[in-house]
XYZ file of N, CA and C in Angstrom:
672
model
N -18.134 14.839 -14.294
C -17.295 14.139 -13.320
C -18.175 13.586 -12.199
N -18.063 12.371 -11.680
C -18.691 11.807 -11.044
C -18.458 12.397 -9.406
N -19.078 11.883 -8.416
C -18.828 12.177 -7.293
C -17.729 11.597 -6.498
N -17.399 10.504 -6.575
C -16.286 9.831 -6.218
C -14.601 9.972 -6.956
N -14.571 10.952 -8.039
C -13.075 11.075 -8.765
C -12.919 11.885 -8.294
N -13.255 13.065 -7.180
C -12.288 13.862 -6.744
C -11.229 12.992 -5.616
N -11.726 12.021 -4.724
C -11.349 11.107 -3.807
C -9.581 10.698 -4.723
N -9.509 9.794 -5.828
C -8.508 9.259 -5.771
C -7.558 10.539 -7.037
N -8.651 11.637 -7.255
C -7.582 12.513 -7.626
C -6.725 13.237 -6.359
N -7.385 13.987 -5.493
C -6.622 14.080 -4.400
C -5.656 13.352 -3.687
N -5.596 11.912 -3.251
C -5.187 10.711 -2.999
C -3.819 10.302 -3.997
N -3.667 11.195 -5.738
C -2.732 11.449 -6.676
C -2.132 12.429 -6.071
N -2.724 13.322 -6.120
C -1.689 14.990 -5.982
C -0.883 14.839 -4.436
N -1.916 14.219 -3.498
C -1.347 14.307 -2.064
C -0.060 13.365 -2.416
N -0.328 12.167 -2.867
C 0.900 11.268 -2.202
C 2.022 11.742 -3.357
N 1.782 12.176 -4.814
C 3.174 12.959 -5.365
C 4.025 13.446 -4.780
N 3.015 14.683 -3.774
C 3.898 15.785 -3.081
C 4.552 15.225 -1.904
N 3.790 14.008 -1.470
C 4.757 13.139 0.147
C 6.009 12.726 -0.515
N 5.681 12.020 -1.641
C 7.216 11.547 -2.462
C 7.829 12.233 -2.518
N 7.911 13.700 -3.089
C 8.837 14.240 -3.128
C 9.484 14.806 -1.405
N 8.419 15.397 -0.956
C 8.933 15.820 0.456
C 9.834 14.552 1.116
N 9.281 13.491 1.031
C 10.449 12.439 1.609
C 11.568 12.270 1.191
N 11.492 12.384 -0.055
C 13.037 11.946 -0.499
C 13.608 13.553 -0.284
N 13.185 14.754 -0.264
C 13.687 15.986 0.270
C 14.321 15.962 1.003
N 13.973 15.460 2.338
C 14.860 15.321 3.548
C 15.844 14.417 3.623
N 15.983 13.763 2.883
C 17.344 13.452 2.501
C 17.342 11.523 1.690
N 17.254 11.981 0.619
C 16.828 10.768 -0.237
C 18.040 9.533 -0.430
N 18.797 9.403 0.502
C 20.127 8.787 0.311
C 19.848 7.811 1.286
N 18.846 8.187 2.509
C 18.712 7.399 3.574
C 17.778 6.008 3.288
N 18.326 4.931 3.297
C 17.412 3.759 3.338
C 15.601 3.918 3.296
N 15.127 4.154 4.886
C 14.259 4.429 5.308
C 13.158 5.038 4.768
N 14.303 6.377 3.851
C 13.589 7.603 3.429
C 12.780 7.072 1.839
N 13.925 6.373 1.616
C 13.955 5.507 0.160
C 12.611 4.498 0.459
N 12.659 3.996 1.223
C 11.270 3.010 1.566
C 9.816 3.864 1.589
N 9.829 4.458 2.596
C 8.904 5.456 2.527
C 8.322 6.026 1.163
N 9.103 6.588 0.385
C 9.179 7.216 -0.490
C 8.735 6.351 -1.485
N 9.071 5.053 -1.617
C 8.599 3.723 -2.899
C 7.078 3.654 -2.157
N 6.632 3.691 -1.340
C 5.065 3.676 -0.807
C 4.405 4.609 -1.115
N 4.728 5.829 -0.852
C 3.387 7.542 -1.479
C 4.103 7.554 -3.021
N 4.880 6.798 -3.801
C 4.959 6.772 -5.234
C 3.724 5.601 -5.800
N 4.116 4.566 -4.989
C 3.075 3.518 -5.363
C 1.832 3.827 -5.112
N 1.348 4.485 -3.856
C 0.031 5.297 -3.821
C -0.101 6.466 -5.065
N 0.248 6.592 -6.014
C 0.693 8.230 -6.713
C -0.141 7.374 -8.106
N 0.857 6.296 -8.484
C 0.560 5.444 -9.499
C -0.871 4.857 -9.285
N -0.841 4.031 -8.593
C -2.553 3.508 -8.204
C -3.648 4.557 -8.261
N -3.397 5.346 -7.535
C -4.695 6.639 -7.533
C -4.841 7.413 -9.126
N -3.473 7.426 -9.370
C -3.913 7.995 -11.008
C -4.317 7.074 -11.768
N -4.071 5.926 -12.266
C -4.995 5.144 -12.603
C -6.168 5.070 -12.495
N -6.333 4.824 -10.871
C -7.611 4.806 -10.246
C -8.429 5.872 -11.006
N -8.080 7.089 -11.083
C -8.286 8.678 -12.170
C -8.835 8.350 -13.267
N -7.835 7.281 -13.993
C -7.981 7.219 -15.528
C -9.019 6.519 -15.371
N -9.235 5.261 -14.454
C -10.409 4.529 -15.164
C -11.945 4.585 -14.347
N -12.021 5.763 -13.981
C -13.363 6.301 -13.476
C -13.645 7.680 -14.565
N -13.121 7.898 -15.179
C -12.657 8.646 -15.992
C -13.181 8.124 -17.737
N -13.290 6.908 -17.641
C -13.412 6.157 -18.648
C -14.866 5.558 -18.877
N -15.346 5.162 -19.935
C -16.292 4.992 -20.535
C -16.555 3.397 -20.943
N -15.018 2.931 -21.582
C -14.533 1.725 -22.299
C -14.112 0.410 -21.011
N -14.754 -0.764 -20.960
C -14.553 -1.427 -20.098
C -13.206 -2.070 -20.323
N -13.300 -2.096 -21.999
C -11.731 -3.080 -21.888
C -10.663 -2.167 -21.562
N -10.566 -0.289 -21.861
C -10.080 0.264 -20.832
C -9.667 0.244 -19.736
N -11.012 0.242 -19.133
C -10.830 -0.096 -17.523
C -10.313 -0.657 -16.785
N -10.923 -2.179 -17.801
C -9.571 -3.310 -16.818
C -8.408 -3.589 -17.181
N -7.889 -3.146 -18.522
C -6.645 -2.205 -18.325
C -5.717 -1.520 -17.404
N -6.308 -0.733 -17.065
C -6.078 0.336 -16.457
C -5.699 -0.705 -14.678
N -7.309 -0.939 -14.344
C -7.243 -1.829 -13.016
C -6.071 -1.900 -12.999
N -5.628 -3.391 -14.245
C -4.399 -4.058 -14.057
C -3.567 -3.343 -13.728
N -2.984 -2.284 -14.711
C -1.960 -1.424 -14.889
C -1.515 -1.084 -13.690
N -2.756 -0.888 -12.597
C -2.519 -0.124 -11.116
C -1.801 -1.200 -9.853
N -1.891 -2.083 -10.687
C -0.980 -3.439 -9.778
C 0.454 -2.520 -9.555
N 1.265 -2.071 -10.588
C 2.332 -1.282 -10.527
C 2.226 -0.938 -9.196
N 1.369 0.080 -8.741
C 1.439 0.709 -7.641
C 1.410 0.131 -6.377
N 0.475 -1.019 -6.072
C 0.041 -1.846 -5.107
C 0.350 -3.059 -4.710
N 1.305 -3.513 -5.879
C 1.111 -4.869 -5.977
C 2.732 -4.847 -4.536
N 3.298 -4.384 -4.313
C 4.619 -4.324 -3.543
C 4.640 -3.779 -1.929
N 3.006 -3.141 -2.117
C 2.869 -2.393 -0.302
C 3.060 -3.089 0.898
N 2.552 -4.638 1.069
C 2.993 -5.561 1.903
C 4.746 -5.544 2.113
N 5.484 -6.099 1.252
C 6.991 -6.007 1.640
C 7.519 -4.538 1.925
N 7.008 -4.060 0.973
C 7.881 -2.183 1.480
C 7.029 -1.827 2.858
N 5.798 -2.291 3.471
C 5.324 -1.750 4.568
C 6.371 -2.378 5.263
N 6.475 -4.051 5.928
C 7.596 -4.573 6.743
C 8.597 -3.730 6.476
N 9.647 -3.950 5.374
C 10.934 -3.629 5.450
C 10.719 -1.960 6.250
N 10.144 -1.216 5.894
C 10.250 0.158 6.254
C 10.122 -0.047 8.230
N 9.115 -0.932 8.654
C 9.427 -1.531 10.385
C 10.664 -1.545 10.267
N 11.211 -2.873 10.016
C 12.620 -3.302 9.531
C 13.579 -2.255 9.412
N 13.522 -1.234 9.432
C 14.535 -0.044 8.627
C 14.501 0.837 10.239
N 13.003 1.339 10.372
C 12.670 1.988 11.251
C 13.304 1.661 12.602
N 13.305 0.068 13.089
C 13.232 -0.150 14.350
C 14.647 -0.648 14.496
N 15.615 -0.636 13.332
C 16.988 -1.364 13.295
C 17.119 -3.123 13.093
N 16.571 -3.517 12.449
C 16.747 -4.736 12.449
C 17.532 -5.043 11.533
N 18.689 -4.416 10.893
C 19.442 -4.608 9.534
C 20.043 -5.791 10.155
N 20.803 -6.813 8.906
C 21.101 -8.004 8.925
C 20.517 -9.243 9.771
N 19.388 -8.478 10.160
C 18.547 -9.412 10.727
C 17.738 -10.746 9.503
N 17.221 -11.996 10.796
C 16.310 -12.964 9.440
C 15.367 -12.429 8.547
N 14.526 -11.452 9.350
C 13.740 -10.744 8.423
C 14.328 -9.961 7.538
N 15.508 -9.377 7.757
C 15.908 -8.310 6.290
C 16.292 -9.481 5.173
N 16.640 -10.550 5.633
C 17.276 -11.177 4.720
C 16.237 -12.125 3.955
N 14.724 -11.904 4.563
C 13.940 -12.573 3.833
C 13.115 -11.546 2.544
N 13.661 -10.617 3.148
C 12.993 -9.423 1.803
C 13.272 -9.579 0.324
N 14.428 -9.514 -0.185
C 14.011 -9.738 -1.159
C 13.680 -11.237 -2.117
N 13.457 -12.003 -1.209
C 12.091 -13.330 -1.213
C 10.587 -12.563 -1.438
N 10.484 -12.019 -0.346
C 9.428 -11.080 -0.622
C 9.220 -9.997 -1.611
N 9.726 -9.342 -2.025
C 9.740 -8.601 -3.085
C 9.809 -9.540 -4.671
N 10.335 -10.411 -4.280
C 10.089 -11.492 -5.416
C 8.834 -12.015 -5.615
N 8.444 -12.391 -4.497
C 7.080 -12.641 -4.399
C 6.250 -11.510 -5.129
N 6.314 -10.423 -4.822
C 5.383 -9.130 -5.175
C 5.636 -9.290 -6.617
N 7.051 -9.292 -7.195
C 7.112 -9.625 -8.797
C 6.572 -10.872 -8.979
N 6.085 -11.905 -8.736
C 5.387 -12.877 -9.564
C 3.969 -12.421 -9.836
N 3.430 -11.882 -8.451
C 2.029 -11.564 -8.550
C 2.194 -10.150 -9.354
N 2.965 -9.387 -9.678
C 2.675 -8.089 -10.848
C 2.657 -8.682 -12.304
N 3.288 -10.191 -12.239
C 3.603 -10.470 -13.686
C 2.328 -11.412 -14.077
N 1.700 -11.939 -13.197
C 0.457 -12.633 -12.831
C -0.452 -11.572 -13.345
N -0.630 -10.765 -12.449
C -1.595 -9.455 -12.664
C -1.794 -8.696 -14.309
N -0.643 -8.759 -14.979
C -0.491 -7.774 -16.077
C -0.597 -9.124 -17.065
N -0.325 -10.125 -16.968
C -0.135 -11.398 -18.003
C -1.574 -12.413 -18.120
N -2.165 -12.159 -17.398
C -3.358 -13.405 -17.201
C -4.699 -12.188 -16.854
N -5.534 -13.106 -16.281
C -6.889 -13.070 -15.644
C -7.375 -13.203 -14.378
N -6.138 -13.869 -13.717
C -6.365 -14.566 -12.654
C -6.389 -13.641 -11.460
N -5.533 -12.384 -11.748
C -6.143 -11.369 -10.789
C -7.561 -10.730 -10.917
N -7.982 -9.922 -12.060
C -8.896 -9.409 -11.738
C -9.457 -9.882 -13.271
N -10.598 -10.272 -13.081
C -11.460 -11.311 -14.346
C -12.183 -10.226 -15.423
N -12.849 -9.267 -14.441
C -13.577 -8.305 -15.264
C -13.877 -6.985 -14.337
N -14.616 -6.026 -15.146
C -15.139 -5.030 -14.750
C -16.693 -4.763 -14.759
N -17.166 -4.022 -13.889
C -18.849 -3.539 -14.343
C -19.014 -1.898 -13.452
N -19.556 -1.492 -14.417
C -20.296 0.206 -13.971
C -20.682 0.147 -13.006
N -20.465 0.761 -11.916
C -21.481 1.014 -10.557
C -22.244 2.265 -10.746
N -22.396 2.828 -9.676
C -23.468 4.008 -9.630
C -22.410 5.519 -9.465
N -20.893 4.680 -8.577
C -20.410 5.936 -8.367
C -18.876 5.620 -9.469
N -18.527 4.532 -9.846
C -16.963 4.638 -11.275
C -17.433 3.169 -11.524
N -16.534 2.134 -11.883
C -16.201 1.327 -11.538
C -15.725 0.503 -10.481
N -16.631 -1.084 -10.282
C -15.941 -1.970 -9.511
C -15.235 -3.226 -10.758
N -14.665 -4.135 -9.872
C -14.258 -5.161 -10.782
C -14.640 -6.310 -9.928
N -14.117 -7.636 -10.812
C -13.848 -9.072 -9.968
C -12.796 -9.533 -9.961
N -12.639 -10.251 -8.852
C -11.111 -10.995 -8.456
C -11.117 -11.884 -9.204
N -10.156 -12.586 -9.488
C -9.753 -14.391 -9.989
C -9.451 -14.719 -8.660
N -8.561 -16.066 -9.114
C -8.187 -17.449 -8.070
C -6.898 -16.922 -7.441
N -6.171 -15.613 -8.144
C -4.962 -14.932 -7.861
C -4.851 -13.960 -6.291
N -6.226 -13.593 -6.422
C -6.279 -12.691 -5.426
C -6.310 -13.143 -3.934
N -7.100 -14.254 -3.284
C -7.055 -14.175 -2.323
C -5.492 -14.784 -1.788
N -5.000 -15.148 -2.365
C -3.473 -15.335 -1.980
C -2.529 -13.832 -2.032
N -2.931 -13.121 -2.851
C -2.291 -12.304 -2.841
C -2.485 -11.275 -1.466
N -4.155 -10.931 -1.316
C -4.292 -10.512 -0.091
C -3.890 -10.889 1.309
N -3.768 -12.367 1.782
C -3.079 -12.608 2.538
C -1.701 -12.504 2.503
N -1.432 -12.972 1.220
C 0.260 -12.284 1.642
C 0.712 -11.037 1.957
N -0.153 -9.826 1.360
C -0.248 -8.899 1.840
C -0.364 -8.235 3.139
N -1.494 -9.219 3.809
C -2.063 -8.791 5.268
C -0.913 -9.322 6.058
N -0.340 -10.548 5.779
C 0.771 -10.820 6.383
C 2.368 -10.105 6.620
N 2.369 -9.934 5.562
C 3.655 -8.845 5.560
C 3.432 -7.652 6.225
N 1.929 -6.866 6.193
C 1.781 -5.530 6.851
C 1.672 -6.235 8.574
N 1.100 -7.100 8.818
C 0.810 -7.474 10.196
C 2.189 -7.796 10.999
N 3.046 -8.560 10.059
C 4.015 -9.011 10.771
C 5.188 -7.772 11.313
N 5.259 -6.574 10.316
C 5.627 -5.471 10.667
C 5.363 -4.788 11.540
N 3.381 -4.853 11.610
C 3.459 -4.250 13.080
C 3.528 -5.142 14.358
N 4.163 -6.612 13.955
C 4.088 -7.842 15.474
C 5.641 -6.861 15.897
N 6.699 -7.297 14.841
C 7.855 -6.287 14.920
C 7.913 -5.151 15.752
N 7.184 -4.395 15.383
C 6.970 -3.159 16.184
C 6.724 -2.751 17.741
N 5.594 -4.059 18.182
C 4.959 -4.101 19.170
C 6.039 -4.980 20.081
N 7.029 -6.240 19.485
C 7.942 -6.595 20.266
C 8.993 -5.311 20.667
N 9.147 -4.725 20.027
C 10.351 -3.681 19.730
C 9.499 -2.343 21.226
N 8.607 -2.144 21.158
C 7.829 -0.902 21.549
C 8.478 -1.915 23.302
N 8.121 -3.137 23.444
C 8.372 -3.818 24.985
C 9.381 -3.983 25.324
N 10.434 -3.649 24.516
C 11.770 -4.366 24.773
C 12.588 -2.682 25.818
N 13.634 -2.846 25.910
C 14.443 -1.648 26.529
C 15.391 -1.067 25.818
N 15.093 -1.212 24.486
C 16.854 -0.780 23.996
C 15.731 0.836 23.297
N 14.690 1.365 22.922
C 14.777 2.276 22.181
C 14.522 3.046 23.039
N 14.527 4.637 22.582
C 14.688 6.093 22.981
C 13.470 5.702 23.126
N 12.794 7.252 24.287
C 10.870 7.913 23.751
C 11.262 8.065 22.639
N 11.709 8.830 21.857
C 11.214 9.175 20.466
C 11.250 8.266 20.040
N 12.261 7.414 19.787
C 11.997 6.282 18.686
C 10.700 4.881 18.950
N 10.319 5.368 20.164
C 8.930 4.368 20.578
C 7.495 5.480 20.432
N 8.089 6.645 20.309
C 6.975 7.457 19.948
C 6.684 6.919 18.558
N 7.719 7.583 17.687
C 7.925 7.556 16.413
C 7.338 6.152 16.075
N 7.362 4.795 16.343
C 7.391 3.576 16.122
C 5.617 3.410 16.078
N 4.987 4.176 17.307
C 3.721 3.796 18.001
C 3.304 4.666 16.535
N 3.658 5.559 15.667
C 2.942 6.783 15.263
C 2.697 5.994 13.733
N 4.174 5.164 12.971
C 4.282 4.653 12.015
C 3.133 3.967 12.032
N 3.165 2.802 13.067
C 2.029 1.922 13.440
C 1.079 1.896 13.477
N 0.395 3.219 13.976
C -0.971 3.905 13.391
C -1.485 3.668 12.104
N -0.257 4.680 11.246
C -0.314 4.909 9.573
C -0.832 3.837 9.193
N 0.177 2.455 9.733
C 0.119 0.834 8.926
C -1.289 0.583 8.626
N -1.803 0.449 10.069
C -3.222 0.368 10.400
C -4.353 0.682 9.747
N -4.204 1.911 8.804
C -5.251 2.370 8.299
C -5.334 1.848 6.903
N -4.076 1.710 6.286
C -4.897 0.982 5.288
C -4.459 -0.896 5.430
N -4.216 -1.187 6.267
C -4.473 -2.784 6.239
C -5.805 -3.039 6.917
N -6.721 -1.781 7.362
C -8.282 -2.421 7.734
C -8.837 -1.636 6.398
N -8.517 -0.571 6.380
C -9.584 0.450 5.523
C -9.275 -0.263 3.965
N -8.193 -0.031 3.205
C -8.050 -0.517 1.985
C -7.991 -2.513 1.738
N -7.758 -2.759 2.790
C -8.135 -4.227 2.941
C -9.512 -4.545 2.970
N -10.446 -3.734 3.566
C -12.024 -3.848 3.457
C -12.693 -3.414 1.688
N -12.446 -2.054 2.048
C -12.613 -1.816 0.729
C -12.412 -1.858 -0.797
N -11.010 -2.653 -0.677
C -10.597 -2.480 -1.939
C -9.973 -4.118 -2.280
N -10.589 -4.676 -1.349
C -10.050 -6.240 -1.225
C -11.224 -7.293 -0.657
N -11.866 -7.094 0.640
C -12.480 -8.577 1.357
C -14.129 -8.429 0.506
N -14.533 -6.668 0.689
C -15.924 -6.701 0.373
C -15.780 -6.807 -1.458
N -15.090 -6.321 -2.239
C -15.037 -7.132 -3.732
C -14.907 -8.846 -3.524
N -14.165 -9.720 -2.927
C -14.355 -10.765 -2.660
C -15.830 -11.425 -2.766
N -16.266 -10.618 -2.183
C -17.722 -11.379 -1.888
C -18.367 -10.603 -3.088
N -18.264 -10.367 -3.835
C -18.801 -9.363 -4.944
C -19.993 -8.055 -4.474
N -19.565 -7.203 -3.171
C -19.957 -6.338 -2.448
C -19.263 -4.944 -3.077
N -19.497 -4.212 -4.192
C -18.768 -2.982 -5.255
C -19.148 -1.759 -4.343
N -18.416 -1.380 -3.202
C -18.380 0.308 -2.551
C -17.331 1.302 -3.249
N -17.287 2.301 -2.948
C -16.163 3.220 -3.365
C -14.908 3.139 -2.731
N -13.808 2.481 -3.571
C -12.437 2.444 -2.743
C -12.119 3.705 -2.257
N -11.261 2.998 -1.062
C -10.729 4.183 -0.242
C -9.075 3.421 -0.365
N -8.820 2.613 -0.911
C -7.344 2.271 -0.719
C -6.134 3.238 -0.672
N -6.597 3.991 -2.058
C -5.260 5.183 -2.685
C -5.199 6.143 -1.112
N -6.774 6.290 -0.928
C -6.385 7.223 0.520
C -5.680 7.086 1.711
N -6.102 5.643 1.805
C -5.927 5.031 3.290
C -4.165 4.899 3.115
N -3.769 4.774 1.722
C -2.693 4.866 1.860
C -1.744 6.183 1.604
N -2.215 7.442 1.525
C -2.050 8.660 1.599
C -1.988 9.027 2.925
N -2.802 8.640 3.736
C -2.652 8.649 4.915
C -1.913 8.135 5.680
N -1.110 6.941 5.419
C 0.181 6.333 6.112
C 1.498 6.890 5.448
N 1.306 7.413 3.981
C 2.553 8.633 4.368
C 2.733 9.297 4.336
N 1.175 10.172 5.028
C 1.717 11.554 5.931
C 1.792 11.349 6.676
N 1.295 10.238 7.942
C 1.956 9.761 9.124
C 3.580 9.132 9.172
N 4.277 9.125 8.068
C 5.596 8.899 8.017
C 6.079 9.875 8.057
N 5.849 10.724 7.354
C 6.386 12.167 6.666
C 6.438 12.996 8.399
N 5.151 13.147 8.654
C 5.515 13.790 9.920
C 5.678 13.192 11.483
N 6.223 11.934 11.142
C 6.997 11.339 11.809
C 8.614 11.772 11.984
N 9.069 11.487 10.473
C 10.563 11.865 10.205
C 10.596 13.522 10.383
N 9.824 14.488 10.436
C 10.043 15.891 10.925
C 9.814 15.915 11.972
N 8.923 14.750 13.115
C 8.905 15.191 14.286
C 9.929 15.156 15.155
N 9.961 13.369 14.668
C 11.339 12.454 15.424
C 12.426 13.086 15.060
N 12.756 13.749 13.602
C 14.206 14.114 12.993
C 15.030 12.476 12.448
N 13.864 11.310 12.468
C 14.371 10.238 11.462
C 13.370 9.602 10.685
């Protein structure tokens, strides 16, 4: 076993157990339901991520890569909507542009699993596998960065305004954190420096393990 597969095996087991703990506290709730489609999609990606560091066979691999779109390919819209959920904006323009957006996320999964144009190939590094982008990706990353950014513009109008509780501007400032870490960390690593054909060890599955345990103990701190 290499040095880098304990990273997105942990990054598996952690975000399983957030899934379930979220939908624990009460899986009926919108919010909880959002949350919960994010440390699943981190769950899927990282095990993949598992299988194909794990692997030997390149046409495997990029297999596999693809396969992990499942998990990732949707984190941009479920990051907003979950702002959206969080800060009350129901029947708002933005809720009603979601599932536009989530449509969006299905063209690029059907893109991803059907063509080339996401990720072209694979090659051995020193610590698993890196790959290469197609002509698919840098659109996809901005749409991505956009949807996570615009969630936290959301946030930051919402944090100035007068209508929320402390807690719910605690709670808001804390989500906002989470966002943060993987729209720099898994956006660097697992997106701008492959761009330039720069192969480090992703940290994506983590960075996004880490935004939902900052949810998770958000909703036990706040009590939403």
């Amino acid at each position: 076993m290499n040095a880098y597969l304990p990273l997105p095996l942990t990054a598996c087991v952690a975000s399983a157990m957030l899934t379930i703990a979220v939908l624990g506290r009460d899986g009926g709730h919108r919010a909880n339901r959002i949350a919960a489609a994010l440390t699943l999609g981190a769950t899927v990606w990282s095990f993949c991520e598992v299988l194909w560091n794990s692997s030997h066979d390149p046409e495997r691999v990029l297999t596999l890569v693809r396969l992990s779109s499942i998990g990732w390919v949707a984190m941009g819209p479920l990051g907003l909507h979950l702002f959206v959920e969080l800060i009350g904006m129901r029947d708002s323009r933005v809720e009603r542009l979601m599932p536009w957006l989530y449509g969006a996320s299905g063209l690029f999964l059907a893109v991803t699993l059907a063509t080339d144009w996401m990720h072209t190939a694979v090659m051995p590094t020193s610590w698993g596998w890196g790959y290469e982008f197609g002509p698919a990706y840098p659109p996809f990353w901005l749409f991505t960065t956009l949807c996570l950014s615009a969630g936290l513009a959301l946030a930051a109008r919402h944090l100035r305004s007068e209508g929320p509780s402390p807690a719910e501007q605690a709670q808001a400032k804390w989500v906002a954190v989470g966002v943060m870490v993987p729209l720099l960390m898994a956006s660097m690593t697992d997106g701008v420096l492959p761009m330039f054909h720069v192969q480090v060890p992703r940290l994506g599955t983590a960075s996004f393990t880490v935004l939902g345990a900052t949810v998770l103990w958000s909703f036990w701190r706040y009590g939403y």
